[in-house]
CSV table of C-alpha atoms and ligand atoms in Angstrom, one decimal:
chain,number,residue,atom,x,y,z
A,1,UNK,CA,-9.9,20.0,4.9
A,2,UNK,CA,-8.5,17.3,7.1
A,3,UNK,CA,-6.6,14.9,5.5
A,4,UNK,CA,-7.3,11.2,5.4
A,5,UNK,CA,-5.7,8.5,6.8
A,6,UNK,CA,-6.8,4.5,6.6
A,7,UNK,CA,-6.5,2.8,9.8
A,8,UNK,CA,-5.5,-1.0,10.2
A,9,UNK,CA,-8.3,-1.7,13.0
A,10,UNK,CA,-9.0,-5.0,14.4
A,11,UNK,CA,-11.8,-3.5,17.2
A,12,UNK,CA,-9.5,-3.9,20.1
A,13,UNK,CA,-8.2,-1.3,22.5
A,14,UNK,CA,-5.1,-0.6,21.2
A,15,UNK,CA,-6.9,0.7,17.6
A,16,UNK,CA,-9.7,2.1,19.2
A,17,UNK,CA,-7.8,4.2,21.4
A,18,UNK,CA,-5.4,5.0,18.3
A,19,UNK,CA,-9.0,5.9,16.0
A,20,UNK,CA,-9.5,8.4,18.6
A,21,UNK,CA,-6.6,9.6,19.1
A,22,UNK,CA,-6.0,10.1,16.0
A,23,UNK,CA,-9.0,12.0,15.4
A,24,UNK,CA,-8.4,14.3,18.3
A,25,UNK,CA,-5.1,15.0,19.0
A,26,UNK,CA,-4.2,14.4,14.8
A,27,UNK,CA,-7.1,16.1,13.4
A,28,UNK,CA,-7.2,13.2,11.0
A,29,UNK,CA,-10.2,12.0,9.0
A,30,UNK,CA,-10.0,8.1,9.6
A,31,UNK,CA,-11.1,5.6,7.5
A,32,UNK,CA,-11.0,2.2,9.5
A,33,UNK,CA,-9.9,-1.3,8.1
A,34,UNK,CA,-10.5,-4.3,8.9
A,35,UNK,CA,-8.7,-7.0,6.8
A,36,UNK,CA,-10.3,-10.5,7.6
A,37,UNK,CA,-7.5,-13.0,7.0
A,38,UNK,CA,-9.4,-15.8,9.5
A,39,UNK,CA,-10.4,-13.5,12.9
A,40,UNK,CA,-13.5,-15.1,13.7
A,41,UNK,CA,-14.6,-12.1,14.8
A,42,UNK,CA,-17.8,-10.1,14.5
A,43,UNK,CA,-18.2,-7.2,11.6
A,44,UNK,CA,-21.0,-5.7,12.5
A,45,UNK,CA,-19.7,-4.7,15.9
A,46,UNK,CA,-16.5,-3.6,14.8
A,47,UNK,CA,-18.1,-1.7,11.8
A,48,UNK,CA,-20.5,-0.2,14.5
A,49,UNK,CA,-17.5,0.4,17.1
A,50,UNK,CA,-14.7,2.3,14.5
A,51,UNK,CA,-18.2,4.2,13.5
A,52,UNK,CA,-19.0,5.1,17.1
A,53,UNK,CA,-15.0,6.1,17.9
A,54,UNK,CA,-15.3,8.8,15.4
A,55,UNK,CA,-14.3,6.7,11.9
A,56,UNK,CA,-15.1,8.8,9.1
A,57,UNK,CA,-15.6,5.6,7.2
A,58,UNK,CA,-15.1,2.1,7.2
A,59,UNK,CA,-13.6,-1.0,5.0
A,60,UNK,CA,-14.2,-4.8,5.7
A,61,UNK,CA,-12.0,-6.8,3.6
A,62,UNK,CA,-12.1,-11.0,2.8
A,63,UNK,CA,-9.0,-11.7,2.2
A,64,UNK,CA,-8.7,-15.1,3.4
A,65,UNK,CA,-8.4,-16.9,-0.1
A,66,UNK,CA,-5.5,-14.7,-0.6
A,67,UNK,CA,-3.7,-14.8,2.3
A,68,UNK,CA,-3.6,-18.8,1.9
A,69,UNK,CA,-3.0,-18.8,-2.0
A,70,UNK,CA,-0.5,-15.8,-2.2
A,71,UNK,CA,1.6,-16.0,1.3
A,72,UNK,CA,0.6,-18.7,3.3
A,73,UNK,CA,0.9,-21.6,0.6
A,74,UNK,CA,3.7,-20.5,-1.2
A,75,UNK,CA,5.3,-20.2,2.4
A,76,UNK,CA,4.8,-23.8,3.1
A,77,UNK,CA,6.6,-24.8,-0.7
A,78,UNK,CA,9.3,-23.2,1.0
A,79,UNK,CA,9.3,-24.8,4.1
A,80,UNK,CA,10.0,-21.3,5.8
A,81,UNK,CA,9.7,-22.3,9.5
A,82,UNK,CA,11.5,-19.2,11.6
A,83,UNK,CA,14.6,-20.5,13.4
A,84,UNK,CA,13.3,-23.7,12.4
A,85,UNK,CA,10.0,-23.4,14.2
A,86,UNK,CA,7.6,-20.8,13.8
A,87,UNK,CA,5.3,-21.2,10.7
A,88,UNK,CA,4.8,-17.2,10.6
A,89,UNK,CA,1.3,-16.5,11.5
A,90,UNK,CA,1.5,-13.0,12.1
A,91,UNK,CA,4.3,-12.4,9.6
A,92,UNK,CA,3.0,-13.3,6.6
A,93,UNK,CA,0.0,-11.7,7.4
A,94,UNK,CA,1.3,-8.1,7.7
A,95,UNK,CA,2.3,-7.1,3.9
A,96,UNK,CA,-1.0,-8.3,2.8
A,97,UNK,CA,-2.8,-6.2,5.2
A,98,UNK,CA,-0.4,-3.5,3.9
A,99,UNK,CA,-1.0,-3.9,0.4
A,100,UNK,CA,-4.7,-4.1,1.1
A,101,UNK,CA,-4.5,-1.0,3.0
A,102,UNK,CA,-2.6,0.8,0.2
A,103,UNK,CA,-5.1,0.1,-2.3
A,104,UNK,CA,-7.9,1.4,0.1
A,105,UNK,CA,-5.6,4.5,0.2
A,106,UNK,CA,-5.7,5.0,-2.9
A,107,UNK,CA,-9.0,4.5,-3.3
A,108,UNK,CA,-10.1,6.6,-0.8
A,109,UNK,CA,-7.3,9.4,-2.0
A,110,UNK,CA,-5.9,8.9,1.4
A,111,UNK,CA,-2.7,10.6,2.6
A,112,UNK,CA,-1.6,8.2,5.1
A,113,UNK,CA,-2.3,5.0,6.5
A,114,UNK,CA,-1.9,3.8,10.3
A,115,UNK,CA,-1.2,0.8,12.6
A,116,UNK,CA,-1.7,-0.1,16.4
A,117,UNK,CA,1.7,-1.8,16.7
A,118,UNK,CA,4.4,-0.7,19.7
A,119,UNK,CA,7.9,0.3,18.6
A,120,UNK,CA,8.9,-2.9,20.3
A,121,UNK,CA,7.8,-5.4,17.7
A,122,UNK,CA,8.5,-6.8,14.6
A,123,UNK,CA,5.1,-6.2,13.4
A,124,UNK,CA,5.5,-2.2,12.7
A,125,UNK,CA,8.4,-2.6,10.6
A,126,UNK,CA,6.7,-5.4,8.5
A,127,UNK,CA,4.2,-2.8,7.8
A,128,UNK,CA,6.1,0.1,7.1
A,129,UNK,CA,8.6,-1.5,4.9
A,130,UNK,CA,6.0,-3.3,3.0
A,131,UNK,CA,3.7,0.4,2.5
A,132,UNK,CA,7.4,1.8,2.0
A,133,UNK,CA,7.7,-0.4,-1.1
A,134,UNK,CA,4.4,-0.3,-2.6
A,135,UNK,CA,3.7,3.2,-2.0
A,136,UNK,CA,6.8,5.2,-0.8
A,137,UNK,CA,4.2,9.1,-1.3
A,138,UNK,CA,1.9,7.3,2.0
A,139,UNK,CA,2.7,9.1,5.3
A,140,UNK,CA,2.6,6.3,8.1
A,141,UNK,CA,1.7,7.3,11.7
A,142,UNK,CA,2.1,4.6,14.5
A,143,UNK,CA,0.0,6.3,17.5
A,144,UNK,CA,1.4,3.6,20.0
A,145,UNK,CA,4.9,4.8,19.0
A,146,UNK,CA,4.2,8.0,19.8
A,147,UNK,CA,1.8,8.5,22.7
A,148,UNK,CA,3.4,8.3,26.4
A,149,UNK,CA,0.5,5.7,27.0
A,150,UNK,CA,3.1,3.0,28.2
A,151,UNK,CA,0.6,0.7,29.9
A,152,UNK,CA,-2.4,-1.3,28.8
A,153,UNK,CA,-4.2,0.6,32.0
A,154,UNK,CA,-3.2,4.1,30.6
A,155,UNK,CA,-5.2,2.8,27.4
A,156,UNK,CA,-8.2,1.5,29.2
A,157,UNK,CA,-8.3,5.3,31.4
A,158,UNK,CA,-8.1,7.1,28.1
A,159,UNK,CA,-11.1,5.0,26.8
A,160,UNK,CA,-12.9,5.4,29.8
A,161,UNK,CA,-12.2,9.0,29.6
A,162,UNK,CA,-13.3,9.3,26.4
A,163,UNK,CA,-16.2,7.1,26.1
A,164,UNK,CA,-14.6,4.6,24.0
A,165,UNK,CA,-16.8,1.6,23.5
A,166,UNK,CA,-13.9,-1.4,24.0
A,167,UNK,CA,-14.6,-4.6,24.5
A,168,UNK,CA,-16.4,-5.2,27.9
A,169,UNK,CA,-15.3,-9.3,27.8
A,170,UNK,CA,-12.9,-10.3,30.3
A,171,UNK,CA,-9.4,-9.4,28.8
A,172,UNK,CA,-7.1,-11.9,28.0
A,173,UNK,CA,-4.1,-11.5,30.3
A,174,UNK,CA,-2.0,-12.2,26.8
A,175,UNK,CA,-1.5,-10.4,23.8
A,176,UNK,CA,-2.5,-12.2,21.0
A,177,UNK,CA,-2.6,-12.1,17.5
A,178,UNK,CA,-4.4,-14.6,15.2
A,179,UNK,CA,-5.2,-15.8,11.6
A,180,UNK,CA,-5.8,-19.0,9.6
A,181,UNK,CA,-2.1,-20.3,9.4
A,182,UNK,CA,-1.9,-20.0,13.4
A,183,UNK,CA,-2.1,-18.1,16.7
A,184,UNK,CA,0.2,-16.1,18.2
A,185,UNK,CA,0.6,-15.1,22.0
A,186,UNK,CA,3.3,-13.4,24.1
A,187,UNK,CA,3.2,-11.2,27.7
A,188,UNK,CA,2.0,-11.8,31.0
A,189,UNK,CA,3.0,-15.0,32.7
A,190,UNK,CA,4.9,-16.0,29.4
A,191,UNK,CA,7.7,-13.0,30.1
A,192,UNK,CA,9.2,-15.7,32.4
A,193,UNK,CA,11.1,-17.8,30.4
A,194,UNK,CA,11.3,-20.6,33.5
A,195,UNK,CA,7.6,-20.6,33.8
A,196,UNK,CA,5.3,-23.2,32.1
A,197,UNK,CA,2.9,-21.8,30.1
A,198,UNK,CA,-0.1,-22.1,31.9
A,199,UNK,CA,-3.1,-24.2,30.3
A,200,UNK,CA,-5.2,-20.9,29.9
A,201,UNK,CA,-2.8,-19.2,27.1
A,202,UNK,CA,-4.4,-22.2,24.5
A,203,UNK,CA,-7.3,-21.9,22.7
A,204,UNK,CA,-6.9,-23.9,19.3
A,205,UNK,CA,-5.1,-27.1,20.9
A,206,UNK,CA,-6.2,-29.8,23.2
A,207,UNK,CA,-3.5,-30.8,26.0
A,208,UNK,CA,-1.7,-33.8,25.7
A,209,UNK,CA,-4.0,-35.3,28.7
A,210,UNK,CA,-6.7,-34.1,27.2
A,211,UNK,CA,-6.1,-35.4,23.5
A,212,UNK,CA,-7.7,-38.5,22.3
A,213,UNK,CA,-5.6,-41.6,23.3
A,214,UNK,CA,-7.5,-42.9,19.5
A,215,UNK,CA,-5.1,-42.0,16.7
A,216,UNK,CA,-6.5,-40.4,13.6
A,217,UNK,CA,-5.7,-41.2,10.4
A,218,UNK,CA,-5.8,-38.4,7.5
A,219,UNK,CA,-4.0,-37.9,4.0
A,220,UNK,CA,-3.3,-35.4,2.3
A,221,UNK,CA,-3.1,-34.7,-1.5
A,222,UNK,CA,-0.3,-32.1,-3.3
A,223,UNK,CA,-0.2,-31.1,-6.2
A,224,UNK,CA,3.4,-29.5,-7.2
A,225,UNK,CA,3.3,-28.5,-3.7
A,226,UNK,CA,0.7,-27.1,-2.9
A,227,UNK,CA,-2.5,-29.0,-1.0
A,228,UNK,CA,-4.9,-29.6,-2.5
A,229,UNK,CA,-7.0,-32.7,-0.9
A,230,UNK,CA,-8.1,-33.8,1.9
A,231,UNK,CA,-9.0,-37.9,2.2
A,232,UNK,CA,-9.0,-38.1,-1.5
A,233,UNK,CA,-11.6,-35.1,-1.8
A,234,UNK,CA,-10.6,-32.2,-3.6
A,235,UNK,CA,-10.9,-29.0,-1.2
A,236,UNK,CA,-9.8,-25.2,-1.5
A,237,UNK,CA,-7.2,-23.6,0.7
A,238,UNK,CA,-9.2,-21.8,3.4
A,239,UNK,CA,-11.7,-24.8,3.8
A,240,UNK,CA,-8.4,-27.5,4.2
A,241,UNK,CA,-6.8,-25.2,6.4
A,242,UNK,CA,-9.8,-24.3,8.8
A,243,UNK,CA,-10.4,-28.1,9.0
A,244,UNK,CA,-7.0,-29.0,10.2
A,245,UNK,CA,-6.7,-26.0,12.7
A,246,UNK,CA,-9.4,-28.1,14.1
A,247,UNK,CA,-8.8,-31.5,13.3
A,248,UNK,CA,-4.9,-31.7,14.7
A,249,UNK,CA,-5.7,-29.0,17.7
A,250,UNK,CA,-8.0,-31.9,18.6
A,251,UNK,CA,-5.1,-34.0,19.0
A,252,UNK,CA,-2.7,-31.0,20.5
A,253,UNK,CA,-0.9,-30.5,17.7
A,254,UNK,CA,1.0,-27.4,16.9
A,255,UNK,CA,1.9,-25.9,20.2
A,256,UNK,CA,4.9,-24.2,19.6
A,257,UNK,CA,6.8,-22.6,23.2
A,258,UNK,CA,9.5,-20.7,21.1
A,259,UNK,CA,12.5,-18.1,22.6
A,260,UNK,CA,13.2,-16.3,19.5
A,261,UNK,CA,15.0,-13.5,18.2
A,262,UNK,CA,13.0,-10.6,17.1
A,263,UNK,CA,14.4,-8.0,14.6
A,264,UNK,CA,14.5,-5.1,16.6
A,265,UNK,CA,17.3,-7.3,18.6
A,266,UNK,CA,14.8,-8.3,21.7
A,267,UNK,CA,14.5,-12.1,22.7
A,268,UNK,CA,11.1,-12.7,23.5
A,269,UNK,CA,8.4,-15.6,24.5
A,270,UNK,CA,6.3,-16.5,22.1
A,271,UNK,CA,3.7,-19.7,22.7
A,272,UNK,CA,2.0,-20.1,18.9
A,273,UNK,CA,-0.8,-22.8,18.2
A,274,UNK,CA,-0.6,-24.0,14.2
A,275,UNK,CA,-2.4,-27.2,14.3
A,276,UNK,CA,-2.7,-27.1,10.3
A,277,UNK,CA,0.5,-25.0,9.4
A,278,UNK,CA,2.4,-28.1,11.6
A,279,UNK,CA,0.4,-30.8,10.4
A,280,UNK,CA,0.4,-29.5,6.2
A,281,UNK,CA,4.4,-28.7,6.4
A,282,UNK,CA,5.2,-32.1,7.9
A,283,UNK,CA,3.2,-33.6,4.8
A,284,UNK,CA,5.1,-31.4,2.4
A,285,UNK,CA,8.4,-32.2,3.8
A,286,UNK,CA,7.7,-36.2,3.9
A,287,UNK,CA,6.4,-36.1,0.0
A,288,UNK,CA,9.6,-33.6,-0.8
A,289,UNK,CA,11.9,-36.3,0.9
A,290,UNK,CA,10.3,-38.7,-1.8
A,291,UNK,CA,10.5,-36.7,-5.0
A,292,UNK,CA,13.5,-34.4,-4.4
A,293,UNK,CA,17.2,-35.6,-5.1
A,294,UNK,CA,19.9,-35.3,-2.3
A,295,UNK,CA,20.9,-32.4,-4.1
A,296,UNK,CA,17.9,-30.5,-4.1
A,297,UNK,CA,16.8,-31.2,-0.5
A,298,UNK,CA,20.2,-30.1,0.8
A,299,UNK,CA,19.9,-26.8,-1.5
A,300,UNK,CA,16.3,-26.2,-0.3
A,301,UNK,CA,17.0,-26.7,3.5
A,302,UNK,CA,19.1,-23.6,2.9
A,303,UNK,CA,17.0,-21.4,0.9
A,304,UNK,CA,14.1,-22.6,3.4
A,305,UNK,CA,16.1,-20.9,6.1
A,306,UNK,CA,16.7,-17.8,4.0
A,307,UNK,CA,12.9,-17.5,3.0
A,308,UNK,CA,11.8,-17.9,6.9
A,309,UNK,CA,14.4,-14.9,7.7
A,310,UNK,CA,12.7,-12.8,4.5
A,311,UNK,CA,9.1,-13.3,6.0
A,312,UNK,CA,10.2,-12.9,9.4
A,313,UNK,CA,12.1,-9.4,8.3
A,314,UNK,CA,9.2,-7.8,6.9
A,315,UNK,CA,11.2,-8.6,3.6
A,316,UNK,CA,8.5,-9.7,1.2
A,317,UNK,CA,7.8,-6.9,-1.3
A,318,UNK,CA,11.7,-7.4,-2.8
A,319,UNK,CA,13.6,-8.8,-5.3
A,320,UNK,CA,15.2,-11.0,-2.8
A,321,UNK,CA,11.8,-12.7,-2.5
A,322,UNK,CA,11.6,-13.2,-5.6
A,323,UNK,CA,14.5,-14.7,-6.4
A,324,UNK,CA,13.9,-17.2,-3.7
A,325,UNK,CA,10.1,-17.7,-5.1
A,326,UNK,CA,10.8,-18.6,-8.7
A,327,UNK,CA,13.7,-21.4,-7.2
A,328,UNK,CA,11.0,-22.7,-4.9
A,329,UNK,CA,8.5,-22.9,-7.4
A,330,UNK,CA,10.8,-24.6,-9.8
A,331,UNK,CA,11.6,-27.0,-6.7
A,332,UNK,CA,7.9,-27.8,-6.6
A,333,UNK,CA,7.1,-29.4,-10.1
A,334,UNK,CA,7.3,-32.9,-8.8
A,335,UNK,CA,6.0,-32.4,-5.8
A,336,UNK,CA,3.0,-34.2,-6.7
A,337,UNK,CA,1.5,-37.2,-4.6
A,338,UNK,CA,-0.3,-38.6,-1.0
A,339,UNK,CA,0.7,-38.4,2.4
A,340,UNK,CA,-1.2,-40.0,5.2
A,341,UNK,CA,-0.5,-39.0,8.3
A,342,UNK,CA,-0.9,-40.2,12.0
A,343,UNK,CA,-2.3,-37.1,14.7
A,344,UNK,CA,-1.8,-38.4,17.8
A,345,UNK,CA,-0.5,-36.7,21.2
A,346,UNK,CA,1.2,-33.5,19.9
A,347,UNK,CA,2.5,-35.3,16.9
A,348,UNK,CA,1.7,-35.5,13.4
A,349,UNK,CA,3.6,-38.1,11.7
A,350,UNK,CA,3.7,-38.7,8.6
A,351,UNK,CA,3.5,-42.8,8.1
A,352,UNK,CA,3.5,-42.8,4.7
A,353,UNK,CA,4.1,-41.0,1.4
A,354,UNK,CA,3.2,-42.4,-2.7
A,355,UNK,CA,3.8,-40.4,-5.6
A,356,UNK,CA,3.2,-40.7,-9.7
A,357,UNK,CA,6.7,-39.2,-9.6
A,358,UNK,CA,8.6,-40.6,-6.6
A,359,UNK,CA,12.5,-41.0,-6.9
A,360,UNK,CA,12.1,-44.1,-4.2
A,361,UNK,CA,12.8,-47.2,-6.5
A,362,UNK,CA,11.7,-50.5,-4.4
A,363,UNK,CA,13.6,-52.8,-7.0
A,364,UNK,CA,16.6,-50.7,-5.9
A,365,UNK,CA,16.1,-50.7,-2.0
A,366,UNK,CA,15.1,-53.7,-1.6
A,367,UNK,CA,16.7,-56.9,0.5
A,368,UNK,CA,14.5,-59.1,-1.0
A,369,UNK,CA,14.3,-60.9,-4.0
A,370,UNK,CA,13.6,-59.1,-7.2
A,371,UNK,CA,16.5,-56.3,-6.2
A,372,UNK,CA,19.0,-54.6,-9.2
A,373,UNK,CA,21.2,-53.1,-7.5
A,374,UNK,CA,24.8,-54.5,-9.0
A,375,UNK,CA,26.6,-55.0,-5.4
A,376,UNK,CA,29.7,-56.3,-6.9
A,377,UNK,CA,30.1,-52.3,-8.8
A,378,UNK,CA,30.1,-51.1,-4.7
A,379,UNK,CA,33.7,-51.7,-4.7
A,380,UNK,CA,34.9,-50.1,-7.9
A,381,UNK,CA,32.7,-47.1,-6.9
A,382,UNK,CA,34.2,-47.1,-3.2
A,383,UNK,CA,38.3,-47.1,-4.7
A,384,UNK,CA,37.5,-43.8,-6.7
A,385,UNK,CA,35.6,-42.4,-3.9
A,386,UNK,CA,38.1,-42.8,-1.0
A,387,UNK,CA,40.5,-42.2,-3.3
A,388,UNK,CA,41.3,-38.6,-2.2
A,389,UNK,CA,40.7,-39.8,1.4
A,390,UNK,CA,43.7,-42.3,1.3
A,391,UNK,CA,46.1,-39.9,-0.7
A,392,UNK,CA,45.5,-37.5,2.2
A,393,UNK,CA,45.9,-40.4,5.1
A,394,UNK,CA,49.1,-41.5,3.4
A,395,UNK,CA,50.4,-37.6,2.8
A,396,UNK,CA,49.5,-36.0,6.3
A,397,UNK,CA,48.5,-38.1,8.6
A,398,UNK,CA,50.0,-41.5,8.7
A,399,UNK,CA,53.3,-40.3,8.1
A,400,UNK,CA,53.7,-37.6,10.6
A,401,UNK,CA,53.5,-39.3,14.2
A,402,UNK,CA,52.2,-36.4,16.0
A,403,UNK,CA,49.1,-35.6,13.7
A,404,UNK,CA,46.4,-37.1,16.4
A,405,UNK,CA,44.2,-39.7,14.4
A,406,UNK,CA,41.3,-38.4,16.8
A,407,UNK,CA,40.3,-35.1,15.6
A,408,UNK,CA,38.7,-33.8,18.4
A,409,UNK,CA,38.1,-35.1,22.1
A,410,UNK,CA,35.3,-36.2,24.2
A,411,UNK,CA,36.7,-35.1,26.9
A,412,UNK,CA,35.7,-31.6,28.1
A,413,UNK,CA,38.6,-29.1,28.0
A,414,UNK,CA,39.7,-26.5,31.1
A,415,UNK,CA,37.7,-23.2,30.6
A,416,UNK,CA,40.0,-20.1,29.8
A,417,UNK,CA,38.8,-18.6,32.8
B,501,LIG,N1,6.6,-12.8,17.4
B,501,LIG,C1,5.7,-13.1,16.3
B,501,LIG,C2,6.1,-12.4,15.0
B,501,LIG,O1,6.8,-11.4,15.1
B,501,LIG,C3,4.2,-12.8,16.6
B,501,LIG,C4,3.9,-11.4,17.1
B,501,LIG,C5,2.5,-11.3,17.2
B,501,LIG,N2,2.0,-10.5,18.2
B,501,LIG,C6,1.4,-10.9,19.4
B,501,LIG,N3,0.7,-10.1,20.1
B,501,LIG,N4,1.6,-12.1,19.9
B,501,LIG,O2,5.7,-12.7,14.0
């Protein structure tokens, strides 16, 4: 008997030519997958199309709640931007798709599971760590790792060859990947990290010419840091999410042009649209900068960082994450309260924060009348505090007449070579 294997399939050439590859040259039964974590896409035709490219069987999963709930959410908590700008689309996508395809596995009393990802990208080893972890008995087989197809025409021959029903639509010149917490788009014109991206790579943003001159006003409710309103309505994950992708790409927010480091040690292009990722984790930060001590903000930019690096390094299924998770969650407890933003041109500004728990205290701030803050205790709290500053000044640096009172100089020094 021919063993199984469960195929990650999205409908496009890459996995259709892998389905049938993997039938022919692998002598694999293939069960396809198709996880739904926002495509927009169509499932008949792709149930009809893995069918008609010699699936053995086929599996169309919903998982958009949990892909907002479980990775994308608590992701935002975090404030895990990569290199402090990508909101992780694609990577926080990946280990569900691989714990959903484990479980069909299992169910199916599969053998092995499968991918169309290149052995270029981060993408495959987010997969096979994550199936790694949660199932270390599963055989995975990348066909586009192993196949001497190199180019995207070698791919289109073999499905003409092979009678390979692929989408007829005019191809995008890109490669793209895309789910509810953004879109992500590399190759082509983009390899050319002088060039502009051109207008064409956009699809969920409005250009800043074309963008309402109008602002447009929205708030946002949290609740310990997660959202969970939208203009005072109450409103569930995917919903809040699939109205801002629209909502802020109408005002041509979230276009992200990012050089960034990949983990197999390229730098590549990326352009990513996240019109609601943007928007929602420049709400979270402004309500975080109102409830969250000095202390805690400074701690969290760091484990922000960390978390982002985790996601991005196909990290998740570890006690690393969580670790990381159960201080973020802790973080959030306060993180309770409004923020109404401003969308306008690109930018989403948050103009204003209120909170049942904030740590801003007017009658402390203020320069008006009503303030109690004790001014004249300023100077007994500035004697302790320079205190170590003017033992130091009087030690080593007043006293010795070389030490340069300018640390370091303005002025630009002669190169070594
Ligand atoms: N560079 C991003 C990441 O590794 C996105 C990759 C998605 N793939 C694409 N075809 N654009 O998470």
């Amino acid at each position: 008997m021919a063993k199984k294997l469960i195929l990650a399939y999205s409908g496009g050439l890459d996995t259709s030519v892998a389905l049938h590859w993997l039938t022919q040259e692998r002598g694999y039964d293939v069960v396809a997958l198709t996880v739904d974590v926002g495509l927009d896409s169509d499932r008949a035709a792709i149930e009809k199309r893995a069918l008609a490219t010699g699936a053995v069987g086929f599996h169309w999963v919903d998982a958009r709640e949990d892909f907002i709930r479980f990775f994308a959410f608590p992701a935002l908590a975090a404030g895990a931007l990569y290199q402090g700008r990508y909101p992780l689309a694609t990577a926080l996508a990946r280990p569900l798709i691989a714990k959903i395809m484990v479980d069909v596995a299992r169910e199916e009393s599969a053998e092995a599971v499968g991918h169309g990802c290149t052995g270029k990208g981060n993408d495959q080893v987010r997969f096979d760590v994550s199936t790694q972890a949660l199932a270390p008995d599963l055989e995975i087989v990348a066909p586009l790792r192993e196949w001497d197809m190199r180019t995207r025409q070698s791919e289109i021959d073999y499905a003409l060859k092979h009678k390979i029903d692929v989408p007829v639509t005019k191809e995008s010149p890109y490669s793209i990947d895309e789910n509810l917490w953004g879109r992500s788009c590399e190759s082509g014109l983009l390899e050319d990290p002088w060039q502009e991206p051109p207008e064409d790579v956009f699809a969920w943003t409005k250009s800043m010419d074309e963008a309402p001159d109008e602002p447009r006003y929205i708030e946002i409710g949290f609740e310990r840091g997660i959202p969970v309103s939208l203009d005072g309505e109450q409103i569930d994950g995917v919903s809040l999410v699939g109205q801002l992708n629209s909502l802020a790409g109408e005002h041509g927010i979230g276009r992200i042009d990012h050089l960034e480091d990949r983990l197999v040690g390229i730098k590549s292009r990326e352009i990513y649209e996240a019109p609601a990722a943007v928007t929602l984790h420049s709400a979270h930060r402004a309500l975080e900068r109102m409830t969250l001590s000095k202390a805690q903000l400074r701690m969290k930019t760091s484990i922000a960082q960390e978390y982002a690096q985790l996601i991005y390094d196909g990290l998740w299924f570890t006690g690393h994450h969580q670790d990381l998770a159960s201080y973020v969650q802790s973080t959030q407890r306060h993180v309770t309260g409004v923020t109404r933003l401003r969308l306008h041109k690109g930018q989403a500004t948050a103009v204003g924060t209120k909170s049942p728990r904030s740590l801003y205290a007017t009658a402390l701030a203020t320069y008006e009348e009503g303030d109690q803050y004790d001014q004249s205790a300023a100077q007994g709290f500035i004697h302790v505090w320079g205190l170590p500053v003017r033992v130091q000044a009087q030690a080593q640096l007043l006293s010795q007449p070389d030490e340069p009172l300018h640390i370091a100089s303005a002025e630009p020094q002669d190169s070594p070579n």
